[in-house]
mmCIF file of C-alpha atoms in Angstrom:
data_model
loop_
_atom_site.group_PDB
_atom_site.id
_atom_site.type_symbol
_atom_site.label_atom_id
_atom_site.label_comp_id
_atom_site.label_asym_id
_atom_site.label_seq_id
_atom_site.Cartn_x
_atom_site.Cartn_y
_atom_site.Cartn_z
ATOM 1 C CA VAL A 1 -67.767 8.248 10.024
ATOM 2 C CA SER A 2 -64.758 8.119 9.015
ATOM 3 C CA SER A 3 -65.982 6.579 5.751
ATOM 4 C CA THR A 4 -68.689 8.915 4.680
ATOM 5 C CA ALA A 5 -65.827 11.869 5.002
ATOM 6 C CA ALA A 6 -63.425 9.390 3.399
ATOM 7 C CA ASN A 7 -65.290 8.654 0.290
ATOM 8 C CA PRO A 8 -65.358 10.908 -1.480
ATOM 9 C CA ALA A 9 -61.657 11.477 -1.468
ATOM 10 C CA ILE A 10 -60.904 7.506 -3.010
ATOM 11 C CA ASN A 11 -63.748 8.228 -4.809
ATOM 12 C CA PRO A 12 -64.066 11.611 -6.991
ATOM 13 C CA LYS A 13 -67.847 10.567 -8.695
ATOM 14 C CA THR A 14 -68.674 10.093 -4.633
ATOM 15 C CA PRO A 15 -73.434 11.542 -5.130
ATOM 16 C CA TYR A 16 -72.179 13.737 -1.523
ATOM 17 C CA ASP A 17 -70.488 15.984 0.180
ATOM 18 C CA PRO A 18 -69.803 14.911 3.438
ATOM 19 C CA ILE A 19 -69.582 18.291 4.824
ATOM 20 C CA THR A 20 -72.629 20.407 3.681
ATOM 21 C CA ASP A 21 -74.856 17.104 2.718
ATOM 22 C CA PHE A 22 -75.643 16.176 5.946
ATOM 23 C CA THR A 23 -76.004 16.632 9.636
ATOM 24 C CA PRO A 24 -74.514 15.536 12.711
ATOM 25 C CA ILE A 25 -77.008 14.050 15.180
ATOM 26 C CA ILE A 26 -74.992 12.110 17.844
ATOM 27 C CA ASN A 27 -70.898 11.392 18.221
ATOM 28 C CA ILE A 28 -71.999 7.558 19.171
ATOM 29 C CA ALA A 29 -68.144 6.329 20.704
ATOM 30 C CA ALA A 30 -64.889 6.457 19.395
ATOM 31 C CA THR A 31 -62.514 3.476 19.939
ATOM 32 C CA PRO A 32 -58.214 3.593 19.990
ATOM 33 C CA ASN A 33 -56.315 2.116 16.917
ATOM 34 C CA VAL A 34 -54.050 -0.139 17.231
ATOM 35 C CA ILE A 35 -50.897 -1.000 14.653
ATOM 36 C CA ALA A 36 -50.758 -5.542 15.887
ATOM 37 C CA VAL A 37 -47.319 -8.014 15.282
ATOM 38 C CA ASN A 38 -47.804 -11.597 14.992
ATOM 39 C CA PRO A 39 -45.745 -13.175 18.039
ATOM 40 C CA SER A 40 -42.799 -14.245 14.779
ATOM 41 C CA PHE A 41 -42.335 -10.386 14.116
ATOM 42 C CA PRO A 42 -39.120 -9.238 15.233
ATOM 43 C CA ALA A 43 -39.576 -6.491 16.497
ATOM 44 C CA LYS A 44 -42.020 -6.454 19.813
ATOM 45 C CA ASN A 45 -41.851 -2.346 20.445
ATOM 46 C CA TYR A 46 -42.302 0.507 18.894
ATOM 47 C CA ALA A 47 -39.037 1.384 18.519
ATOM 48 C CA GLU A 48 -38.032 -1.923 17.397
ATOM 49 C CA PHE A 49 -40.883 -2.150 14.545
ATOM 50 C CA VAL A 50 -39.691 1.016 13.414
ATOM 51 C CA ALA A 51 -36.208 1.031 12.969
ATOM 52 C CA GLU A 52 -36.909 -3.001 10.792
ATOM 53 C CA LEU A 53 -39.023 -1.694 9.005
ATOM 54 C CA LYS A 54 -36.166 1.627 7.739
ATOM 55 C CA LYS A 55 -34.229 -1.486 7.596
ATOM 56 C CA ASN A 56 -36.014 -3.796 5.249
ATOM 57 C CA PRO A 57 -38.205 -2.016 2.208
ATOM 58 C CA GLY A 58 -41.042 -3.907 0.957
ATOM 59 C CA LYS A 59 -40.646 -7.078 2.554
ATOM 60 C CA TYR A 60 -43.593 -6.640 5.043
ATOM 61 C CA SER A 61 -47.028 -6.122 4.468
ATOM 62 C CA TYR A 62 -49.734 -5.309 6.707
ATOM 63 C CA ALA A 63 -53.026 -6.281 6.847
ATOM 64 C CA SER A 64 -56.467 -3.645 6.977
ATOM 65 C CA SER A 65 -59.956 -3.949 7.016
ATOM 66 C CA GLY A 66 -60.379 -2.937 4.340
ATOM 67 C CA THR A 67 -59.703 -0.239 1.469
ATOM 68 C CA GLY A 68 -59.981 3.006 2.336
ATOM 69 C CA GLY A 69 -61.485 1.952 6.214
ATOM 70 C CA ILE A 70 -58.894 4.078 9.537
ATOM 71 C CA GLY A 71 -56.761 1.425 9.348
ATOM 72 C CA HIS A 72 -55.750 1.339 5.686
ATOM 73 C CA LEU A 73 -55.889 4.613 6.032
ATOM 74 C CA LEU A 74 -54.100 5.696 9.404
ATOM 75 C CA MET A 75 -51.699 2.494 7.970
ATOM 76 C CA GLU A 76 -50.714 4.814 4.596
ATOM 77 C CA LEU A 77 -50.788 8.117 6.941
ATOM 78 C CA TYR A 78 -47.906 6.446 9.083
ATOM 79 C CA LYS A 79 -45.752 4.891 5.936
ATOM 80 C CA SER A 80 -45.533 8.492 4.534
ATOM 81 C CA LEU A 81 -45.129 10.096 7.777
ATOM 82 C CA THR A 82 -42.331 7.737 8.038
ATOM 83 C CA THR A 83 -40.702 7.324 5.043
ATOM 84 C CA THR A 84 -41.691 3.179 5.558
ATOM 85 C CA PHE A 85 -43.143 0.999 3.174
ATOM 86 C CA VAL A 86 -45.358 -1.576 4.030
ATOM 87 C CA THR A 87 -47.570 -3.322 0.899
ATOM 88 C CA HIS A 88 -51.031 -3.197 1.711
ATOM 89 C CA ILE A 89 -53.480 -6.203 2.120
ATOM 90 C CA PRO A 90 -57.156 -5.811 1.763
ATOM 91 C CA TYR A 91 -59.561 -7.578 4.054
ATOM 92 C CA ARG A 92 -63.423 -7.318 3.174
ATOM 93 C CA GLY A 93 -63.849 -6.765 7.581
ATOM 94 C CA ALA A 94 -61.383 -7.368 10.473
ATOM 95 C CA GLY A 95 -62.120 -10.099 11.727
ATOM 96 C CA PRO A 96 -60.436 -11.585 7.531
ATOM 97 C CA ALA A 97 -57.657 -9.674 8.633
ATOM 98 C CA LEU A 98 -56.908 -10.711 12.376
ATOM 99 C CA ASN A 99 -57.574 -14.709 10.767
ATOM 100 C CA ASP A 100 -54.858 -14.114 8.407
ATOM 101 C CA VAL A 101 -52.233 -11.771 11.339
ATOM 102 C CA VAL A 102 -52.738 -14.257 14.384
ATOM 103 C CA ALA A 103 -51.810 -17.365 11.765
ATOM 104 C CA GLY A 104 -48.906 -15.098 10.114
ATOM 105 C CA GLN A 105 -50.017 -15.072 6.708
ATOM 106 C CA VAL A 106 -49.549 -11.821 7.612
ATOM 107 C CA PRO A 107 -47.493 -9.698 10.050
ATOM 108 C CA ILE A 108 -49.068 -6.993 10.756
ATOM 109 C CA ILE A 109 -52.045 -5.420 11.246
ATOM 110 C CA PHE A 110 -53.832 -1.980 11.815
ATOM 111 C CA ASP A 111 -57.640 -2.402 13.525
ATOM 112 C CA ASN A 112 -59.495 -1.000 15.923
ATOM 113 C CA LEU A 113 -58.443 -2.136 19.324
ATOM 114 C CA PRO A 114 -61.328 -3.365 20.596
ATOM 115 C CA SER A 115 -61.105 -6.185 17.747
ATOM 116 C CA ALA A 116 -57.162 -6.845 18.125
ATOM 117 C CA MET A 117 -57.714 -6.324 21.766
ATOM 118 C CA PRO A 118 -58.278 -10.864 22.224
ATOM 119 C CA PHE A 119 -55.739 -11.442 20.319
ATOM 120 C CA ILE A 120 -53.212 -8.752 22.139
ATOM 121 C CA GLN A 121 -54.036 -10.411 25.721
ATOM 122 C CA SER A 122 -53.767 -13.969 24.385
ATOM 123 C CA GLY A 123 -50.739 -13.424 23.519
ATOM 124 C CA ARG A 124 -51.754 -14.169 19.934
ATOM 125 C CA LEU A 125 -50.787 -10.126 18.832
ATOM 126 C CA VAL A 126 -47.877 -8.115 19.920
ATOM 127 C CA PRO A 127 -48.757 -4.357 19.736
ATOM 128 C CA ILE A 128 -46.387 -1.721 19.105
ATOM 129 C CA VAL A 129 -48.147 1.625 19.204
ATOM 130 C CA VAL A 130 -51.567 2.948 19.819
ATOM 131 C CA SER A 131 -53.898 6.382 18.630
ATOM 132 C CA ALA A 132 -55.070 6.688 22.124
ATOM 133 C CA PRO A 133 -55.340 10.588 23.643
ATOM 134 C CA THR A 134 -52.988 8.988 27.186
ATOM 135 C CA ARG A 135 -51.753 5.492 26.595
ATOM 136 C CA VAL A 136 -54.758 2.625 26.784
ATOM 137 C CA ALA A 137 -55.241 1.304 30.834
ATOM 138 C CA GLY A 138 -55.036 -2.337 29.305
ATOM 139 C CA LEU A 139 -52.008 -1.238 27.571
ATOM 140 C CA PRO A 140 -49.783 0.173 29.732
ATOM 141 C CA ASN A 141 -46.294 -0.573 27.928
ATOM 142 C CA VAL A 142 -47.680 1.113 24.438
ATOM 143 C CA PRO A 143 -47.028 4.173 24.136
ATOM 144 C CA THR A 144 -49.355 6.042 22.256
ATOM 145 C CA PHE A 145 -48.855 8.111 18.651
ATOM 146 C CA LYS A 146 -48.568 10.971 19.195
ATOM 147 C CA GLU A 147 -45.970 10.175 22.155
ATOM 148 C CA VAL A 148 -43.307 8.795 19.440
ATOM 149 C CA GLY A 149 -43.953 12.190 18.040
ATOM 150 C CA LEU A 150 -46.969 10.993 14.936
ATOM 151 C CA GLU A 151 -49.335 13.641 16.608
ATOM 152 C CA PRO A 152 -50.832 13.248 12.888
ATOM 153 C CA VAL A 153 -51.794 9.155 13.014
ATOM 154 C CA ASN A 154 -53.462 9.120 16.620
ATOM 155 C CA ARG A 155 -56.418 9.303 15.712
ATOM 156 C CA MET A 156 -59.388 6.984 17.373
ATOM 157 C CA ALA A 157 -62.431 5.813 15.381
ATOM 158 C CA TYR A 158 -65.436 7.691 15.465
ATOM 159 C CA TYR A 159 -69.213 5.692 15.205
ATOM 160 C CA GLY A 160 -71.569 8.612 14.713
ATOM 161 C CA ILE A 161 -75.199 8.808 13.378
ATOM 162 C CA LEU A 162 -75.496 11.388 10.310
ATOM 163 C CA GLY A 163 -78.822 13.010 9.246
ATOM 164 C CA PRO A 164 -79.920 14.442 5.605
ATOM 165 C CA LYS A 165 -79.429 18.252 5.471
#
């Protein structure tokens, strides 16, 4: 659903209007998102993370599943709200992005939590902050964006079915 809605904002020549050209049928699932870092990154929690980014503008880059995806757009919103700067490295999907962050090629990722969670659980990624209505049960010490004062970034990824109008 997010790609359908975001495409017209990114590409004005998109041949549809997400508001008027579709009929919502069902929302199938919603999943939290996460900012996570390679264990070699100097920050291990949110306060350290934002301090590190502010101290070193432009030093770091972040991976996303691709340009215009929810990880890309929410991280750009995060950067705007926190006045931080990290360079976007778009990938062709979450798998390649996760591989490079786990390998240390890119230090930061903004991703859907289900795909990042196995790496977090195995210690190959460190979770910094999540987008969810409340803290995630499996990550009780990781705050939500709302808790750190960034309610606009506290958006989950939604998966649904749309039909023609």
